[in-house]
PDB file of C-alpha atoms in Angstrom:
ATOM      1  CA  MET A   1      49.600 102.781 203.696  1.00  0.00           C
ATOM      2  CA  THR A   2      50.195 106.033 205.568  1.00  0.00           C
ATOM      3  CA  MET A   3      47.031 107.085 203.722  1.00  0.00           C
ATOM      4  CA  ASP A   4      45.106 104.654 205.929  1.00  0.00           C
ATOM      5  CA  LEU A   5      46.619 106.150 209.069  1.00  0.00           C
ATOM      6  CA  ILE A   6      45.155 109.561 208.223  1.00  0.00           C
ATOM      7  CA  GLY A   7      41.747 108.131 207.428  1.00  0.00           C
ATOM      8  CA  ALA A   8      41.804 107.731 203.634  1.00  0.00           C
ATOM      9  CA  SER A   9      41.681 104.245 202.127  1.00  0.00           C
ATOM     10  CA  SER A  10      44.887 103.454 200.250  1.00  0.00           C
ATOM     11  CA  TYR A  11      42.934 100.912 198.201  1.00  0.00           C
ATOM     12  CA  VAL A  12      40.433 103.484 196.935  1.00  0.00           C
ATOM     13  CA  TRP A  13      43.186 106.072 196.520  1.00  0.00           C
ATOM     14  CA  HIS A  14      45.060 103.771 194.173  1.00  0.00           C
ATOM     15  CA  TRP A  15      42.071 103.474 191.866  1.00  0.00           C
ATOM     16  CA  LYS A  16      40.807 107.044 192.187  1.00  0.00           C
ATOM     17  CA  HIS A  17      44.103 108.887 191.873  1.00  0.00           C
ATOM     18  CA  VAL A  18      46.747 106.601 190.436  1.00  0.00           C
ATOM     19  CA  VAL A  19      44.499 104.911 187.874  1.00  0.00           C
ATOM     20  CA  VAL A  20      41.532 107.189 187.098  1.00  0.00           C
ATOM     21  CA  HIS A  21      42.954 110.688 187.595  1.00  0.00           C
ATOM     22  CA  HIS A  22      46.339 109.931 186.047  1.00  0.00           C
ATOM     23  CA  THR A  23      44.649 108.326 183.038  1.00  0.00           C
ATOM     24  CA  TYR A  24      41.714 110.685 182.407  1.00  0.00           C
ATOM     25  CA  THR A  25      43.201 113.978 183.607  1.00  0.00           C
ATOM     26  CA  ASN A  26      40.756 116.893 183.218  1.00  0.00           C
ATOM     27  CA  LEU A  27      38.313 114.845 181.134  1.00  0.00           C
ATOM     28  CA  THR A  28      34.822 115.920 182.145  1.00  0.00           C
ATOM     29  CA  GLY A  29      32.719 112.942 183.167  1.00  0.00           C
ATOM     30  CA  HIS A  30      35.762 110.709 183.635  1.00  0.00           C
ATOM     31  CA  ASP A  31      38.179 112.454 186.025  1.00  0.00           C
ATOM     32  CA  ALA A  32      36.456 112.322 189.424  1.00  0.00           C
ATOM     33  CA  ASP A  33      38.848 114.931 190.830  1.00  0.00           C
ATOM     34  CA  ILE A  34      37.179 117.710 188.814  1.00  0.00           C
ATOM     35  CA  GLU A  35      33.645 116.708 189.805  1.00  0.00           C
ATOM     36  CA  LEU A  36      32.062 118.734 192.612  1.00  0.00           C
ATOM     37  CA  GLY A  37      28.483 117.799 191.805  1.00  0.00           C
ATOM     38  CA  PHE A  38      26.069 120.704 191.763  1.00  0.00           C
ATOM     39  CA  LEU A  39      28.187 122.684 194.252  1.00  0.00           C
ATOM     40  CA  GLY A  40      30.739 123.902 191.724  1.00  0.00           C
ATOM     41  CA  ARG A  41      31.579 124.138 188.049  1.00  0.00           C
ATOM     42  CA  LEU A  42      35.238 123.487 187.285  1.00  0.00           C
ATOM     43  CA  THR A  43      35.101 122.835 183.533  1.00  0.00           C
ATOM     44  CA  PRO A  44      33.287 124.510 180.625  1.00  0.00           C
ATOM     45  CA  HIS A  45      31.566 121.193 179.848  1.00  0.00           C
ATOM     46  CA  GLN A  46      29.753 120.918 183.180  1.00  0.00           C
ATOM     47  CA  LYS A  47      26.245 122.187 183.836  1.00  0.00           C
ATOM     48  CA  ARG A  48      26.040 125.679 185.224  1.00  0.00           C
ATOM     49  CA  PHE A  49      23.622 126.753 187.952  1.00  0.00           C
ATOM     50  CA  ARG A  50      22.793 130.372 188.738  1.00  0.00           C
ATOM     51  CA  PHE A  51      24.445 130.273 192.166  1.00  0.00           C
ATOM     52  CA  HIS A  52      27.762 129.307 190.541  1.00  0.00           C
ATOM     53  CA  ARG A  53      28.287 133.016 189.873  1.00  0.00           C
ATOM     54  CA  TRP A  54      29.446 133.192 193.511  1.00  0.00           C
ATOM     55  CA  GLN A  55      31.571 130.029 193.504  1.00  0.00           C
ATOM     56  CA  HIS A  56      34.865 131.930 193.421  1.00  0.00           C
ATOM     57  CA  PHE A  57      33.941 133.054 196.957  1.00  0.00           C
ATOM     58  CA  TYR A  58      32.038 130.195 198.582  1.00  0.00           C
ATOM     59  CA  LEU A  59      34.062 127.204 197.325  1.00  0.00           C
ATOM     60  CA  TRP A  60      37.165 128.021 199.371  1.00  0.00           C
ATOM     61  CA  PRO A  61      35.689 127.154 202.792  1.00  0.00           C
ATOM     62  CA  LEU A  62      33.906 124.155 201.247  1.00  0.00           C
ATOM     63  CA  TYR A  63      37.317 122.784 200.251  1.00  0.00           C
ATOM     64  CA  GLY A  64      37.908 122.361 203.976  1.00  0.00           C
ATOM     65  CA  ALA A  65      34.987 119.935 204.269  1.00  0.00           C
ATOM     66  CA  ASN A  66      36.480 117.705 201.596  1.00  0.00           C
ATOM     67  CA  ILE A  67      38.473 115.535 204.020  1.00  0.00           C
ATOM     68  CA  ILE A  68      35.524 115.008 206.373  1.00  0.00           C
ATOM     69  CA  LYS A  69      33.476 113.795 203.413  1.00  0.00           C
ATOM     70  CA  TRP A  70      36.399 111.622 202.356  1.00  0.00           C
ATOM     71  CA  HIS A  71      36.705 110.023 205.816  1.00  0.00           C
ATOM     72  CA  LEU A  72      33.031 109.421 206.491  1.00  0.00           C
ATOM     73  CA  TYR A  73      31.421 108.935 203.089  1.00  0.00           C
ATOM     74  CA  ASP A  74      33.447 108.817 199.875  1.00  0.00           C
ATOM     75  CA  ASP A  75      35.539 105.699 200.521  1.00  0.00           C
ATOM     76  CA  PHE A  76      32.548 103.695 201.736  1.00  0.00           C
ATOM     77  CA  ARG A  77      30.410 104.823 198.780  1.00  0.00           C
ATOM     78  CA  ASP A  78      33.083 103.906 196.227  1.00  0.00           C
ATOM     79  CA  VAL A  79      33.635 100.456 197.740  1.00  0.00           C
ATOM     80  CA  ILE A  80      29.915  99.678 197.977  1.00  0.00           C
ATOM     81  CA  LEU A  81      29.148 100.894 194.449  1.00  0.00           C
ATOM     82  CA  GLY A  82      32.355  99.539 192.915  1.00  0.00           C
ATOM     83  CA  ARG A  83      32.603 102.774 190.961  1.00  0.00           C
ATOM     84  CA  ILE A  84      34.526 106.055 191.031  1.00  0.00           C
ATOM     85  CA  GLY A  85      32.439 108.559 189.143  1.00  0.00           C
ATOM     86  CA  SER A  86      31.784 106.989 185.754  1.00  0.00           C
ATOM     87  CA  GLN A  87      34.710 104.552 186.057  1.00  0.00           C
ATOM     88  CA  ARG A  88      34.337 101.056 187.458  1.00  0.00           C
ATOM     89  CA  MET A  89      36.511  99.994 190.370  1.00  0.00           C
ATOM     90  CA  PRO A  90      36.863  96.368 191.515  1.00  0.00           C
ATOM     91  CA  ARG A  91      35.464  95.965 195.014  1.00  0.00           C
ATOM     92  CA  PRO A  92      38.054  94.824 197.563  1.00  0.00           C
ATOM     93  CA  LYS A  93      37.870  91.130 198.373  1.00  0.00           C
ATOM     94  CA  ARG A  94      39.345  88.898 201.066  1.00  0.00           C
ATOM     95  CA  TRP A  95      42.485  90.479 202.510  1.00  0.00           C
ATOM     96  CA  GLU A  96      41.898  93.721 200.630  1.00  0.00           C
ATOM     97  CA  LEU A  97      38.474  94.012 202.253  1.00  0.00           C
ATOM     98  CA  VAL A  98      39.894  93.052 205.646  1.00  0.00           C
ATOM     99  CA  SER A  99      42.581  95.717 205.238  1.00  0.00           C
ATOM    100  CA  PHE A 100      40.005  98.322 204.218  1.00  0.00           C
ATOM    101  CA  ILE A 101      37.764  97.677 207.225  1.00  0.00           C
ATOM    102  CA  SER A 102      40.671  97.324 209.663  1.00  0.00           C
ATOM    103  CA  ALA A 103      42.310 100.539 208.499  1.00  0.00           C
ATOM    104  CA  LYS A 104      39.075 102.507 208.814  1.00  0.00           C
ATOM    105  CA  ALA A 105      38.458 101.062 212.277  1.00  0.00           C
ATOM    106  CA  LEU A 106      42.023 101.889 213.351  1.00  0.00           C
ATOM    107  CA  PHE A 107      41.648 105.469 212.189  1.00  0.00           C
ATOM    108  CA  PHE A 108      38.359 106.006 214.006  1.00  0.00           C
ATOM    109  CA  ILE A 109      39.887 104.532 217.165  1.00  0.00           C
ATOM    110  CA  MET A 110      42.886 106.887 216.954  1.00  0.00           C
ATOM    111  CA  ALA A 111      40.866 109.937 215.924  1.00  0.00           C
ATOM    112  CA  PHE A 112      37.904 109.577 218.256  1.00  0.00           C
ATOM    113  CA  VAL A 113      37.877 106.651 220.693  1.00  0.00           C
ATOM    114  CA  ILE A 114      41.275 107.179 222.344  1.00  0.00           C
ATOM    115  CA  PRO A 115      40.974 110.993 222.559  1.00  0.00           C
ATOM    116  CA  LEU A 116      37.506 110.633 224.111  1.00  0.00           C
ATOM    117  CA  LEU A 117      39.058 108.641 226.952  1.00  0.00           C
ATOM    118  CA  VAL A 118      40.968 111.713 228.137  1.00  0.00           C
ATOM    119  CA  HIS A 119      39.130 114.703 226.622  1.00  0.00           C
ATOM    120  CA  ARG A 120      35.613 116.036 226.468  1.00  0.00           C
ATOM    121  CA  LEU A 121      33.477 115.412 223.407  1.00  0.00           C
ATOM    122  CA  TRP A 122      33.543 119.018 222.184  1.00  0.00           C
ATOM    123  CA  VAL A 123      37.336 119.174 222.493  1.00  0.00           C
ATOM    124  CA  VAL A 124      37.809 116.036 220.387  1.00  0.00           C
ATOM    125  CA  PHE A 125      35.428 117.168 217.667  1.00  0.00           C
ATOM    126  CA  LEU A 126      36.833 120.711 217.668  1.00  0.00           C
ATOM    127  CA  PHE A 127      40.393 119.549 217.101  1.00  0.00           C
ATOM    128  CA  TYR A 128      39.314 116.960 214.545  1.00  0.00           C
ATOM    129  CA  GLY A 129      37.356 119.637 212.688  1.00  0.00           C
ATOM    130  CA  VAL A 130      40.193 122.156 212.689  1.00  0.00           C
ATOM    131  CA  THR A 131      42.754 119.566 211.602  1.00  0.00           C
ATOM    132  CA  VAL A 132      40.770 118.134 208.711  1.00  0.00           C
ATOM    133  CA  PHE A 133      39.578 121.597 207.623  1.00  0.00           C
ATOM    134  CA  VAL A 134      43.154 122.813 207.216  1.00  0.00           C
ATOM    135  CA  THR A 135      44.114 119.559 205.502  1.00  0.00           C
ATOM    136  CA  GLY A 136      41.139 119.775 203.151  1.00  0.00           C
ATOM    137  CA  VAL A 137      41.966 123.316 202.079  1.00  0.00           C
ATOM    138  CA  VAL A 138      45.632 122.473 201.468  1.00  0.00           C
ATOM    139  CA  VAL A 139      44.957 119.250 199.547  1.00  0.00           C
ATOM    140  CA  SER A 140      42.204 120.778 197.419  1.00  0.00           C
ATOM    141  CA  VAL A 141      44.030 124.004 196.615  1.00  0.00           C
ATOM    142  CA  VAL A 142      47.266 122.229 195.642  1.00  0.00           C
ATOM    143  CA  PHE A 143      45.282 120.096 193.186  1.00  0.00           C
ATOM    144  CA  GLN A 144      43.213 122.985 191.831  1.00  0.00           C
ATOM    145  CA  VAL A 145      46.242 125.187 191.219  1.00  0.00           C
ATOM    146  CA  ALA A 146      47.730 122.399 189.109  1.00  0.00           C
ATOM    147  CA  HIS A 147      44.650 121.505 187.051  1.00  0.00           C
ATOM    148  CA  CYS A 148      41.743 123.951 187.388  1.00  0.00           C
ATOM    149  CA  VAL A 149      43.334 127.150 186.160  1.00  0.00           C
ATOM    150  CA  GLU A 150      43.133 129.323 183.064  1.00  0.00           C
ATOM    151  CA  GLU A 151      46.203 127.774 181.462  1.00  0.00           C
ATOM    152  CA  ALA A 152      45.059 124.124 181.667  1.00  0.00           C
ATOM    153  CA  GLU A 153      43.165 122.369 178.877  1.00  0.00           C
ATOM    154  CA  PHE A 154      39.844 120.558 179.335  1.00  0.00           C
ATOM    155  CA  PRO A 155      39.471 118.421 176.201  1.00  0.00           C
ATOM    156  CA  LEU A 156      36.582 116.115 175.387  1.00  0.00           C
ATOM    157  CA  PRO A 157      36.836 112.623 173.864  1.00  0.00           C
ATOM    158  CA  ARG A 158      35.877 112.343 170.202  1.00  0.00           C
ATOM    159  CA  GLU A 159      32.309 111.337 169.525  1.00  0.00           C
ATOM    160  CA  GLY A 160      32.053 107.745 168.401  1.00  0.00           C
ATOM    161  CA  SER A 161      35.600 106.605 169.164  1.00  0.00           C
ATOM    162  CA  GLY A 162      35.779 107.932 172.731  1.00  0.00           C
ATOM    163  CA  SER A 163      39.482 108.684 172.285  1.00  0.00           C
ATOM    164  CA  VAL A 164      41.213 112.010 172.915  1.00  0.00           C
ATOM    165  CA  GLU A 165      43.105 113.937 170.275  1.00  0.00           C
ATOM    166  CA  ASN A 166      46.586 113.833 171.812  1.00  0.00           C
ATOM    167  CA  ALA A 167      48.842 111.028 172.952  1.00  0.00           C
ATOM    168  CA  TRP A 168      48.866 110.308 176.700  1.00  0.00           C
ATOM    169  CA  ALA A 169      52.072 112.201 177.524  1.00  0.00           C
ATOM    170  CA  ILE A 170      51.022 115.312 175.569  1.00  0.00           C
ATOM    171  CA  HIS A 171      47.605 115.169 177.207  1.00  0.00           C
ATOM    172  CA  GLN A 172      49.222 115.134 180.659  1.00  0.00           C
ATOM    173  CA  VAL A 173      51.356 118.179 179.866  1.00  0.00           C
ATOM    174  CA  GLU A 174      48.543 120.254 178.383  1.00  0.00           C
ATOM    175  CA  THR A 175      46.046 119.519 181.168  1.00  0.00           C
ATOM    176  CA  THR A 176      48.521 120.238 183.968  1.00  0.00           C
ATOM    177  CA  VAL A 177      50.365 123.338 185.177  1.00  0.00           C
ATOM    178  CA  ASP A 178      53.472 123.568 187.348  1.00  0.00           C
ATOM    179  CA  PHE A 179      53.926 126.288 189.957  1.00  0.00           C
ATOM    180  CA  ALA A 180      56.740 127.727 192.093  1.00  0.00           C
ATOM    181  CA  ARG A 181      59.378 125.558 190.464  1.00  0.00           C
ATOM    182  CA  GLY A 182      62.131 127.787 191.840  1.00  0.00           C
ATOM    183  CA  SER A 183      61.064 127.465 195.488  1.00  0.00           C
ATOM    184  CA  LYS A 184      62.936 124.775 197.401  1.00  0.00           C
ATOM    185  CA  ILE A 185      60.790 125.411 200.471  1.00  0.00           C
ATOM    186  CA  GLU A 186      57.515 124.827 198.644  1.00  0.00           C
ATOM    187  CA  SER A 187      58.958 121.785 196.873  1.00  0.00           C
ATOM    188  CA  TRP A 188      59.862 120.318 200.264  1.00  0.00           C
ATOM    189  CA  LEU A 189      56.534 121.191 201.909  1.00  0.00           C
ATOM    190  CA  LEU A 190      54.500 119.750 199.012  1.00  0.00           C
ATOM    191  CA  GLY A 191      56.638 116.706 198.326  1.00  0.00           C
ATOM    192  CA  GLY A 192      57.328 117.908 194.785  1.00  0.00           C
ATOM    193  CA  LEU A 193      53.656 118.345 193.851  1.00  0.00           C
ATOM    194  CA  ASN A 194      54.421 121.842 192.571  1.00  0.00           C
ATOM    195  CA  PHE A 195      56.118 119.927 189.715  1.00  0.00           C
ATOM    196  CA  GLN A 196      52.748 118.479 188.782  1.00  0.00           C
ATOM    197  CA  ILE A 197      53.581 117.912 185.098  1.00  0.00           C
ATOM    198  CA  GLU A 198      56.599 115.821 186.016  1.00  0.00           C
ATOM    199  CA  HIS A 199      54.569 114.029 188.682  1.00  0.00           C
ATOM    200  CA  HIS A 200      52.055 112.972 186.012  1.00  0.00           C
ATOM    201  CA  LEU A 201      54.688 111.927 183.490  1.00  0.00           C
ATOM    202  CA  PHE A 202      56.990 110.122 185.932  1.00  0.00           C
ATOM    203  CA  PRO A 203      54.926 109.185 189.009  1.00  0.00           C
ATOM    204  CA  ARG A 204      57.367 106.475 190.086  1.00  0.00           C
ATOM    205  CA  VAL A 205      60.439 108.734 190.028  1.00  0.00           C
ATOM    206  CA  CYS A 206      61.453 110.217 193.392  1.00  0.00           C
ATOM    207  CA  HIS A 207      60.266 113.831 193.554  1.00  0.00           C
ATOM    208  CA  VAL A 208      63.713 115.171 194.511  1.00  0.00           C
ATOM    209  CA  ASN A 209      64.644 114.641 190.854  1.00  0.00           C
ATOM    210  CA  TYR A 210      61.746 116.722 189.517  1.00  0.00           C
ATOM    211  CA  PRO A 211      63.628 120.070 189.355  1.00  0.00           C
ATOM    212  CA  ALA A 212      66.236 118.565 187.022  1.00  0.00           C
ATOM    213  CA  ILE A 213      63.664 116.576 185.027  1.00  0.00           C
ATOM    214  CA  SER A 214      61.428 119.621 184.549  1.00  0.00           C
ATOM    215  CA  LYS A 215      64.103 121.444 182.568  1.00  0.00           C
ATOM    216  CA  LEU A 216      64.396 118.500 180.173  1.00  0.00           C
ATOM    217  CA  VAL A 217      60.625 118.194 179.857  1.00  0.00           C
ATOM    218  CA  GLU A 218      60.196 121.908 179.151  1.00  0.00           C
ATOM    219  CA  GLN A 219      62.975 121.869 176.538  1.00  0.00           C
ATOM    220  CA  THR A 220      61.509 118.793 174.819  1.00  0.00           C
ATOM    221  CA  CYS A 221      58.045 120.365 174.765  1.00  0.00           C
ATOM    222  CA  ARG A 222      59.427 123.458 173.061  1.00  0.00           C
ATOM    223  CA  GLU A 223      61.189 121.345 170.456  1.00  0.00           C
ATOM    224  CA  PHE A 224      57.980 119.514 169.550  1.00  0.00           C
ATOM    225  CA  GLY A 225      55.569 122.419 169.878  1.00  0.00           C
ATOM    226  CA  VAL A 226      53.796 121.139 173.008  1.00  0.00           C
ATOM    227  CA  ARG A 227      52.462 123.800 175.397  1.00  0.00           C
ATOM    228  CA  TYR A 228      54.323 123.654 178.713  1.00  0.00           C
ATOM    229  CA  ARG A 229      52.836 126.007 181.297  1.00  0.00           C
ATOM    230  CA  GLU A 230      53.857 127.101 184.762  1.00  0.00           C
ATOM    231  CA  HIS A 231      53.084 129.752 187.355  1.00  0.00           C
ATOM    232  CA  ARG A 232      56.128 131.464 188.757  1.00  0.00           C
ATOM    233  CA  SER A 233      54.673 131.385 192.265  1.00  0.00           C
ATOM    234  CA  PHE A 234      51.977 129.678 194.304  1.00  0.00           C
ATOM    235  CA  ARG A 235      50.246 133.038 194.642  1.00  0.00           C
ATOM    236  CA  ALA A 236      50.044 133.366 190.852  1.00  0.00           C
ATOM    237  CA  GLY A 237      48.472 129.909 190.686  1.00  0.00           C
ATOM    238  CA  LEU A 238      45.915 130.823 193.337  1.00  0.00           C
ATOM    239  CA  ALA A 239      44.995 133.977 191.426  1.00  0.00           C
ATOM    240  CA  SER A 240      44.553 131.970 188.221  1.00  0.00           C
ATOM    241  CA  HIS A 241      42.312 129.450 190.011  1.00  0.00           C
ATOM    242  CA  PHE A 242      40.223 132.297 191.432  1.00  0.00           C
ATOM    243  CA  ARG A 243      39.778 133.812 187.979  1.00  0.00           C
ATOM    244  CA  TRP A 244      38.923 130.391 186.515  1.00  0.00           C
ATOM    245  CA  LEU A 245      36.230 129.805 189.134  1.00  0.00           C
ATOM    246  CA  ARG A 246      34.778 133.237 188.394  1.00  0.00           C
ATOM    247  CA  ARG A 247      34.856 132.563 184.665  1.00  0.00           C
ATOM    248  CA  MET A 248      33.192 129.147 185.000  1.00  0.00           C
ATOM    249  CA  GLY A 249      30.496 130.609 187.218  1.00  0.00           C
ATOM    250  CA  ALA A 250      29.726 133.532 184.915  1.00  0.00           C
ATOM    251  CA  PRO A 251      26.692 133.346 182.601  1.00  0.00           C
ATOM    252  CA  ALA A 252      27.090 132.252 178.970  1.00  0.00           C
ATOM    253  CA  THR A 253      30.545 130.686 179.353  1.00  0.00           C
ATOM    254  CA  PRO A 254      31.366 129.033 176.001  1.00  0.00           C
ATOM    255  CA  ALA A 255      32.494 125.406 176.031  1.00  0.00           C
TER     256      ALA A 255
END
């Protein structure tokens, strides 16, 4: 519930991330984490607009606005609609609804009401803006480097059956990319999210075990012919994401 303390509903997060994203990873029209609306094109199956040719430049600062939108709009929209993208989400009831409203109220009190008692309005909004902007960039980039890069797959469900070609575990490996596995500092700073493949396969295992698990996962993938991909550094992942954005924004990108 520390999610609630920083302004994001833990109830919605469970459904959006734990259920939807971890089930429908990189599936266009199903995984809400790869949907930016008309602002950006992250997969070859999304509609392209002419201004997307510049998205590898303009999306980076927009990532910073992600948290503000999350705080003030996304959670409320998802609860009211009972839907996350194309996936249904049960609306919170009784104590879940009380917890949702109370947590949002507590956050707004801590973020705005209490600071306004001792600081001017512009100071409060300036520091809120800077804080959430930095957070938005970090959260968005860490996700994009793991999923929206040249090495990740973006499969589509089969027509008619609606099922994907690979089994769940193989799908998770091929739609996800690790980065900076050899950096203990980055592993500590990111809570193990640089081992994104292992995070998707074993989300309930403590992340301090991911370095050891990753070697077993990589070896098993090689034995069974499953593509296991990683970037040696965070910088390499950023470069791949930049190139992917440029490729998705270019005209006549084949699906």
